Amino acid sequence: RKEVEQDPGPFNVPEGATVAFNCTYSNSASQSFFWYRQDCRKEPKLLMSVYSSGNEDGRFTAQLNRASQYISLLIRDSKLSDSATYLCVVRSSNYQLIWGAGTKLIIKP
Amino acid sequence: SAVISQKPSRDICQRGTSLTIQCQVDSQVTMMFWYRQQPGQSLTLIATANQGSEATYESGFVIDKFPISRPNLTFSTLTVSNMSPEDSSIYLCSAVSTLSYEQYFGPGTRLTVT
């Protein structure tokens, strides 16, 4: 089993729809969680950190479920510019960063 | 956030030669890493660059092939030695901010080996 698992997609979603990604992690001692976005032929960029109480940034909502060991990212009112690969990242107790393989999102007009 | 620059941004090299990629961070960082990413694939960690000591390599990567230096907190180099076409990839420098512990990436170096 991979340490961080994501559905590779692609998710094909019409513009304006809501889309949700899940990510599961295997190490219960993991301490920090992040969502990154990577556009085609570009480097990954931090989208948002994920806090225990859940957090929201505009159209984006991230949630953490420690008991079930999963992280979610919700995108509301999706835009064409949201098309990208979304990467889940988990930091373990020894500060090692574990990357998911990413979920590809395609927003259609 | 940390701003990370890399150079060169791209290069085309002949097999058997070596290329050194430089990475410079504009702020205080704790850890620096080198990753590789093939087109359409996920990131693969090559090594953690340790200041003033030998890098810590991941399984499948060795110092003779990918020597790494980190002479100070904000600068690191990765050399791809004795290149073959299989080394064609994007090489990404990354660093973790001292303040936020968030990870940032450089723009990458696109390497093609002919």
PDB file of C-alpha atoms in Angstrom:
ATOM      1  CA  ARG A   1       0.000   0.000   0.000  1.00  0.00           C
ATOM      2  CA  LYS A   2       1.316   3.447  -0.893  1.00  0.00           C
ATOM      3  CA  GLU A   3       1.936   5.851   1.959  1.00  0.00           C
ATOM      4  CA  VAL A   4      -0.210   8.515   0.331  1.00  0.00           C
ATOM      5  CA  GLU A   5      -2.877   7.502  -2.136  1.00  0.00           C
ATOM      6  CA  GLN A   6      -4.957   9.559  -4.501  1.00  0.00           C
ATOM      7  CA  ASP A   7      -7.369   8.731  -7.273  1.00  0.00           C
ATOM      8  CA  PRO A   8      -5.340   9.570 -10.406  1.00  0.00           C
ATOM      9  CA  GLY A   9      -8.421  10.676 -12.325  1.00  0.00           C
ATOM     10  CA  PRO A  10      -8.805  12.434 -14.612  1.00  0.00           C
ATOM     11  CA  PHE A  11     -11.910  14.064 -13.237  1.00  0.00           C
ATOM     12  CA  ASN A  12     -13.847  15.673 -16.059  1.00  0.00           C
ATOM     13  CA  VAL A  13     -16.140  18.293 -14.548  1.00  0.00           C
ATOM     14  CA  PRO A  14     -18.344  20.959 -16.154  1.00  0.00           C
ATOM     15  CA  GLU A  15     -17.571  24.557 -15.338  1.00  0.00           C
ATOM     16  CA  GLY A  16     -19.461  25.745 -12.260  1.00  0.00           C
ATOM     17  CA  ALA A  17     -19.734  22.320 -10.694  1.00  0.00           C
ATOM     18  CA  THR A  18     -18.377  21.276  -7.323  1.00  0.00           C
ATOM     19  CA  VAL A  19     -15.611  18.705  -7.252  1.00  0.00           C
ATOM     20  CA  ALA A  20     -14.075  16.843  -4.328  1.00  0.00           C
ATOM     21  CA  PHE A  21     -10.774  15.018  -4.028  1.00  0.00           C
ATOM     22  CA  ASN A  22      -9.819  12.577  -1.342  1.00  0.00           C
ATOM     23  CA  CYS A  23      -6.400  11.478  -0.231  1.00  0.00           C
ATOM     24  CA  THR A  24      -5.599   8.718   2.243  1.00  0.00           C
ATOM     25  CA  TYR A  25      -2.393   8.279   4.214  1.00  0.00           C
ATOM     26  CA  SER A  26      -1.040   5.225   5.990  1.00  0.00           C
ATOM     27  CA  ASN A  27       1.103   6.714   8.772  1.00  0.00           C
ATOM     28  CA  SER A  28      -1.055   7.623  11.734  1.00  0.00           C
ATOM     29  CA  ALA A  29       1.817   9.686  13.170  1.00  0.00           C
ATOM     30  CA  SER A  30       1.706  12.114  10.248  1.00  0.00           C
ATOM     31  CA  GLN A  31       1.752  15.680  11.453  1.00  0.00           C
ATOM     32  CA  SER A  32       1.093  18.127   8.658  1.00  0.00           C
ATOM     33  CA  PHE A  33      -0.945  18.028   5.500  1.00  0.00           C
ATOM     34  CA  PHE A  34      -0.992  20.095   2.341  1.00  0.00           C
ATOM     35  CA  TRP A  35      -2.622  20.388  -1.040  1.00  0.00           C
ATOM     36  CA  TYR A  36      -0.492  21.471  -3.977  1.00  0.00           C
ATOM     37  CA  ARG A  37      -1.498  22.340  -7.483  1.00  0.00           C
ATOM     38  CA  GLN A  38       0.631  21.595 -10.516  1.00  0.00           C
ATOM     39  CA  ASP A  39      -0.129  23.011 -13.941  1.00  0.00           C
ATOM     40  CA  CYS A  40       1.123  21.245 -17.028  1.00  0.00           C
ATOM     41  CA  ARG A  41       4.884  21.699 -17.455  1.00  0.00           C
ATOM     42  CA  LYS A  42       5.116  23.828 -14.330  1.00  0.00           C
ATOM     43  CA  GLU A  43       6.411  23.244 -10.816  1.00  0.00           C
ATOM     44  CA  PRO A  44       4.016  22.349  -7.960  1.00  0.00           C
ATOM     45  CA  LYS A  45       2.692  25.292  -6.019  1.00  0.00           C
ATOM     46  CA  LEU A  46       1.227  25.292  -2.553  1.00  0.00           C
ATOM     47  CA  LEU A  47      -2.537  25.632  -2.684  1.00  0.00           C
ATOM     48  CA  MET A  48      -3.307  25.373   1.003  1.00  0.00           C
ATOM     49  CA  SER A  49      -2.274  23.755   4.224  1.00  0.00           C
ATOM     50  CA  VAL A  50      -4.840  21.511   5.892  1.00  0.00           C
ATOM     51  CA  TYR A  51      -5.642  22.197   9.507  1.00  0.00           C
ATOM     52  CA  SER A  52      -7.300  19.857  11.980  1.00  0.00           C
ATOM     53  CA  SER A  53     -10.379  22.035  12.225  1.00  0.00           C
ATOM     54  CA  GLY A  54     -10.689  22.330   8.463  1.00  0.00           C
ATOM     55  CA  ASN A  55     -10.029  25.516   6.561  1.00  0.00           C
ATOM     56  CA  GLU A  56     -11.428  27.469   3.695  1.00  0.00           C
ATOM     57  CA  ASP A  57      -9.871  29.804   1.169  1.00  0.00           C
ATOM     58  CA  GLY A  58     -12.410  31.271  -1.200  1.00  0.00           C
ATOM     59  CA  ARG A  59     -13.850  28.472  -3.301  1.00  0.00           C
ATOM     60  CA  PHE A  60     -11.501  25.915  -1.777  1.00  0.00           C
ATOM     61  CA  THR A  61     -12.172  23.938   1.407  1.00  0.00           C
ATOM     62  CA  ALA A  62      -9.760  21.477   2.941  1.00  0.00           C
ATOM     63  CA  GLN A  63     -10.616  18.987   5.652  1.00  0.00           C
ATOM     64  CA  LEU A  64      -8.702  16.467   7.693  1.00  0.00           C
ATOM     65  CA  ASN A  65     -10.069  13.308   9.249  1.00  0.00           C
ATOM     66  CA  ARG A  66      -7.373  11.867  11.492  1.00  0.00           C
ATOM     67  CA  ALA A  67      -9.455   8.932  12.642  1.00  0.00           C
ATOM     68  CA  SER A  68      -9.948   7.715   9.089  1.00  0.00           C
ATOM     69  CA  GLN A  69      -6.615   9.074   7.901  1.00  0.00           C
ATOM     70  CA  TYR A  70      -7.846  11.009   4.953  1.00  0.00           C
ATOM     71  CA  ILE A  71      -7.706  14.555   3.659  1.00  0.00           C
ATOM     72  CA  SER A  72     -10.159  16.144   1.310  1.00  0.00           C
ATOM     73  CA  LEU A  73     -10.210  19.141  -0.985  1.00  0.00           C
ATOM     74  CA  LEU A  74     -13.472  20.640  -2.183  1.00  0.00           C
ATOM     75  CA  ILE A  75     -13.615  23.122  -5.056  1.00  0.00           C
ATOM     76  CA  ARG A  76     -16.882  24.996  -5.473  1.00  0.00           C
ATOM     77  CA  ASP A  77     -18.048  26.840  -8.571  1.00  0.00           C
ATOM     78  CA  SER A  78     -15.169  25.402 -10.574  1.00  0.00           C
ATOM     79  CA  LYS A  79     -13.472  27.570 -13.193  1.00  0.00           C
ATOM     80  CA  LEU A  80     -11.669  26.607 -16.357  1.00  0.00           C
ATOM     81  CA  SER A  81      -8.477  27.849 -14.696  1.00  0.00           C
ATOM     82  CA  ASP A  82      -8.858  25.207 -11.985  1.00  0.00           C
ATOM     83  CA  SER A  83      -7.775  22.565 -14.489  1.00  0.00           C
ATOM     84  CA  ALA A  84      -4.545  21.130 -13.092  1.00  0.00           C
ATOM     85  CA  THR A  85      -3.171  18.205 -11.148  1.00  0.00           C
ATOM     86  CA  TYR A  86      -3.830  18.352  -7.408  1.00  0.00           C
ATOM     87  CA  LEU A  87      -1.236  16.775  -5.180  1.00  0.00           C
ATOM     88  CA  CYS A  88      -1.722  15.649  -1.609  1.00  0.00           C
ATOM     89  CA  VAL A  89       1.322  15.926   0.660  1.00  0.00           C
ATOM     90  CA  VAL A  90       1.809  14.515   4.136  1.00  0.00           C
ATOM     91  CA  ARG A  91       4.614  15.308   6.568  1.00  0.00           C
ATOM     92  CA  SER A  92       5.567  12.517   8.898  1.00  0.00           C
ATOM     93  CA  SER A  93       6.860  12.841  12.438  1.00  0.00           C
ATOM     94  CA  ASN A  94      10.476  12.833  11.204  1.00  0.00           C
ATOM     95  CA  TYR A  95       9.652  15.764   8.898  1.00  0.00           C
ATOM     96  CA  GLN A  96       9.807  13.597   5.811  1.00  0.00           C
ATOM     97  CA  LEU A  97       7.406  14.781   3.117  1.00  0.00           C
ATOM     98  CA  ILE A  98       5.435  12.130   1.301  1.00  0.00           C
ATOM     99  CA  TRP A  99       3.781  13.060  -1.992  1.00  0.00           C
ATOM    100  CA  GLY A 100       0.737  11.537  -3.550  1.00  0.00           C
ATOM    101  CA  ALA A 101       0.825  10.878  -7.281  1.00  0.00           C
ATOM    102  CA  GLY A 102      -1.788  13.557  -7.894  1.00  0.00           C
ATOM    103  CA  THR A 103      -5.320  13.768  -9.245  1.00  0.00           C
ATOM    104  CA  LYS A 104      -5.831  15.346 -12.622  1.00  0.00           C
ATOM    105  CA  LEU A 105      -8.770  17.720 -12.928  1.00  0.00           C
ATOM    106  CA  ILE A 106     -10.175  18.894 -16.246  1.00  0.00           C
ATOM    107  CA  ILE A 107     -12.843  21.578 -16.195  1.00  0.00           C
ATOM    108  CA  LYS A 108     -14.964  21.680 -19.325  1.00  0.00           C
ATOM    109  CA  PRO A 109     -16.769  24.779 -20.580  1.00  0.00           C
TER     110      PRO A 109
ATOM    111  CA  SER B   1       6.750  32.412   0.953  1.00  0.00           C
ATOM    112  CA  ALA B   2      10.178  31.449  -0.290  1.00  0.00           C
ATOM    113  CA  VAL B   3      11.242  32.258  -3.819  1.00  0.00           C
ATOM    114  CA  ILE B   4      13.461  29.654  -5.415  1.00  0.00           C
ATOM    115  CA  SER B   5      15.448  30.159  -8.578  1.00  0.00           C
ATOM    116  CA  GLN B   6      17.136  27.507 -10.651  1.00  0.00           C
ATOM    117  CA  LYS B   7      19.542  27.635 -13.509  1.00  0.00           C
ATOM    118  CA  PRO B   8      19.734  26.614 -16.191  1.00  0.00           C
ATOM    119  CA  SER B   9      16.022  26.518 -16.935  1.00  0.00           C
ATOM    120  CA  ARG B  10      16.641  24.007 -19.690  1.00  0.00           C
ATOM    121  CA  ASP B  11      19.492  22.303 -21.471  1.00  0.00           C
ATOM    122  CA  ILE B  12      20.142  19.780 -24.179  1.00  0.00           C
ATOM    123  CA  CYS B  13      23.185  17.634 -23.465  1.00  0.00           C
ATOM    124  CA  GLN B  14      25.048  14.822 -25.122  1.00  0.00           C
ATOM    125  CA  ARG B  15      25.242  11.435 -23.510  1.00  0.00           C
ATOM    126  CA  GLY B  16      28.303  10.888 -21.364  1.00  0.00           C
ATOM    127  CA  THR B  17      28.553  14.521 -20.298  1.00  0.00           C
ATOM    128  CA  SER B  18      27.566  16.071 -16.956  1.00  0.00           C
ATOM    129  CA  LEU B  19      25.349  18.993 -16.050  1.00  0.00           C
ATOM    130  CA  THR B  20      25.273  20.962 -12.806  1.00  0.00           C
ATOM    131  CA  ILE B  21      22.022  22.626 -11.785  1.00  0.00           C
ATOM    132  CA  GLN B  22      22.086  25.476  -9.309  1.00  0.00           C
ATOM    133  CA  CYS B  23      19.365  26.340  -6.822  1.00  0.00           C
ATOM    134  CA  GLN B  24      19.149  29.569  -4.848  1.00  0.00           C
ATOM    135  CA  VAL B  25      16.550  30.397  -2.198  1.00  0.00           C
ATOM    136  CA  ASP B  26      15.822  33.967  -1.189  1.00  0.00           C
ATOM    137  CA  SER B  27      14.936  33.360   2.463  1.00  0.00           C
ATOM    138  CA  GLN B  28      15.677  31.176   5.432  1.00  0.00           C
ATOM    139  CA  VAL B  29      14.917  27.542   4.843  1.00  0.00           C
ATOM    140  CA  THR B  30      15.509  24.408   6.815  1.00  0.00           C
ATOM    141  CA  MET B  31      15.550  21.539   4.386  1.00  0.00           C
ATOM    142  CA  MET B  32      16.385  21.485   0.695  1.00  0.00           C
ATOM    143  CA  PHE B  33      15.524  18.685  -1.675  1.00  0.00           C
ATOM    144  CA  TRP B  34      16.054  17.629  -5.249  1.00  0.00           C
ATOM    145  CA  TYR B  35      13.269  15.932  -7.163  1.00  0.00           C
ATOM    146  CA  ARG B  36      12.878  14.507 -10.628  1.00  0.00           C
ATOM    147  CA  GLN B  37       9.671  14.439 -12.617  1.00  0.00           C
ATOM    148  CA  GLN B  38       9.105  12.663 -15.888  1.00  0.00           C
ATOM    149  CA  PRO B  39       6.371  14.078 -18.148  1.00  0.00           C
ATOM    150  CA  GLY B  40       2.953  13.083 -16.837  1.00  0.00           C
ATOM    151  CA  GLN B  41       4.442  11.379 -13.812  1.00  0.00           C
ATOM    152  CA  SER B  42       4.532  12.238 -10.136  1.00  0.00           C
ATOM    153  CA  LEU B  43       7.492  13.700  -8.294  1.00  0.00           C
ATOM    154  CA  THR B  44      10.342  11.399  -7.347  1.00  0.00           C
ATOM    155  CA  LEU B  45      12.608  12.471  -4.515  1.00  0.00           C
ATOM    156  CA  ILE B  46      16.272  12.108  -5.412  1.00  0.00           C
ATOM    157  CA  ALA B  47      17.870  13.286  -2.189  1.00  0.00           C
ATOM    158  CA  THR B  48      17.824  15.676   0.734  1.00  0.00           C
ATOM    159  CA  ALA B  49      20.612  18.241   0.495  1.00  0.00           C
ATOM    160  CA  ASN B  50      22.324  18.617   3.868  1.00  0.00           C
ATOM    161  CA  GLN B  51      24.270  21.734   4.696  1.00  0.00           C
ATOM    162  CA  GLY B  52      27.967  21.034   4.977  1.00  0.00           C
ATOM    163  CA  SER B  53      27.676  17.276   4.743  1.00  0.00           C
ATOM    164  CA  GLU B  54      26.822  14.527   2.308  1.00  0.00           C
ATOM    165  CA  ALA B  55      23.309  14.440   0.927  1.00  0.00           C
ATOM    166  CA  THR B  56      20.859  11.746   1.964  1.00  0.00           C
ATOM    167  CA  TYR B  57      19.866   9.749  -1.104  1.00  0.00           C
ATOM    168  CA  GLU B  58      16.663   7.858  -1.734  1.00  0.00           C
ATOM    169  CA  SER B  59      16.615   4.293  -2.903  1.00  0.00           C
ATOM    170  CA  GLY B  60      17.747   4.036  -6.491  1.00  0.00           C
ATOM    171  CA  PHE B  61      19.851   7.183  -6.448  1.00  0.00           C
ATOM    172  CA  VAL B  62      23.577   7.292  -5.675  1.00  0.00           C
ATOM    173  CA  ILE B  63      26.118   9.985  -5.031  1.00  0.00           C
ATOM    174  CA  ASP B  64      28.359   9.038  -7.936  1.00  0.00           C
ATOM    175  CA  LYS B  65      25.524   9.648 -10.371  1.00  0.00           C
ATOM    176  CA  PHE B  66      23.900  12.628  -8.643  1.00  0.00           C
ATOM    177  CA  PRO B  67      26.480  14.481  -6.537  1.00  0.00           C
ATOM    178  CA  ILE B  68      24.861  17.227  -4.477  1.00  0.00           C
ATOM    179  CA  SER B  69      26.358  20.133  -2.615  1.00  0.00           C
ATOM    180  CA  ARG B  70      24.860  22.535  -0.107  1.00  0.00           C
ATOM    181  CA  PRO B  71      27.605  24.853   1.069  1.00  0.00           C
ATOM    182  CA  ASN B  72      25.209  27.153   2.926  1.00  0.00           C
ATOM    183  CA  LEU B  73      21.580  27.349   4.026  1.00  0.00           C
ATOM    184  CA  THR B  74      20.192  28.878   0.848  1.00  0.00           C
ATOM    185  CA  PHE B  75      22.197  27.393  -2.016  1.00  0.00           C
ATOM    186  CA  SER B  76      22.516  23.898  -3.446  1.00  0.00           C
ATOM    187  CA  THR B  77      23.705  22.216  -6.619  1.00  0.00           C
ATOM    188  CA  LEU B  78      22.779  18.930  -8.249  1.00  0.00           C
ATOM    189  CA  THR B  79      25.027  17.366 -10.857  1.00  0.00           C
ATOM    190  CA  VAL B  80      23.707  14.771 -13.265  1.00  0.00           C
ATOM    191  CA  SER B  81      26.801  12.796 -14.192  1.00  0.00           C
ATOM    192  CA  ASN B  82      27.622  10.664 -17.218  1.00  0.00           C
ATOM    193  CA  MET B  83      24.213  11.357 -18.663  1.00  0.00           C
ATOM    194  CA  SER B  84      22.155   8.956 -20.738  1.00  0.00           C
ATOM    195  CA  PRO B  85      18.828   9.557 -22.508  1.00  0.00           C
ATOM    196  CA  GLU B  86      17.072   7.974 -19.511  1.00  0.00           C
ATOM    197  CA  ASP B  87      18.139  11.002 -17.464  1.00  0.00           C
ATOM    198  CA  SER B  88      15.959  13.265 -19.606  1.00  0.00           C
ATOM    199  CA  SER B  89      13.524  14.768 -17.149  1.00  0.00           C
ATOM    200  CA  ILE B  90      12.592  17.862 -15.208  1.00  0.00           C
ATOM    201  CA  TYR B  91      14.739  18.381 -12.137  1.00  0.00           C
ATOM    202  CA  LEU B  92      13.170  20.409  -9.354  1.00  0.00           C
ATOM    203  CA  CYS B  93      14.798  22.055  -6.379  1.00  0.00           C
ATOM    204  CA  SER B  94      12.635  22.420  -3.309  1.00  0.00           C
ATOM    205  CA  ALA B  95      12.952  23.953   0.145  1.00  0.00           C
ATOM    206  CA  VAL B  96      11.016  24.041   3.383  1.00  0.00           C
ATOM    207  CA  SER B  97      10.490  27.438   4.964  1.00  0.00           C
ATOM    208  CA  THR B  98      11.901  27.969   8.447  1.00  0.00           C
ATOM    209  CA  LEU B  99       8.879  30.046   9.395  1.00  0.00           C
ATOM    210  CA  SER B 100       5.932  28.130   7.982  1.00  0.00           C
ATOM    211  CA  TYR B 101       7.366  24.678   7.338  1.00  0.00           C
ATOM    212  CA  GLU B 102       5.655  24.859   3.979  1.00  0.00           C
ATOM    213  CA  GLN B 103       7.453  23.429   0.962  1.00  0.00           C
ATOM    214  CA  TYR B 104       8.195  25.475  -2.116  1.00  0.00           C
ATOM    215  CA  PHE B 105       9.584  24.580  -5.510  1.00  0.00           C
ATOM    216  CA  GLY B 106      11.855  26.148  -8.027  1.00  0.00           C
ATOM    217  CA  PRO B 107      10.671  26.437 -11.641  1.00  0.00           C
ATOM    218  CA  GLY B 108      12.576  23.315 -12.630  1.00  0.00           C
ATOM    219  CA  THR B 109      15.340  22.495 -15.081  1.00  0.00           C
ATOM    220  CA  ARG B 110      14.204  20.713 -18.209  1.00  0.00           C
ATOM    221  CA  LEU B 111      16.972  18.359 -19.286  1.00  0.00           C
ATOM    222  CA  THR B 112      17.113  16.528 -22.584  1.00  0.00           C
ATOM    223  CA  VAL B 113      19.917  14.063 -23.209  1.00  0.00           C
ATOM    224  CA  THR B 114      20.586  13.088 -26.796  1.00  0.00           C
TER     225      THR B 114
END
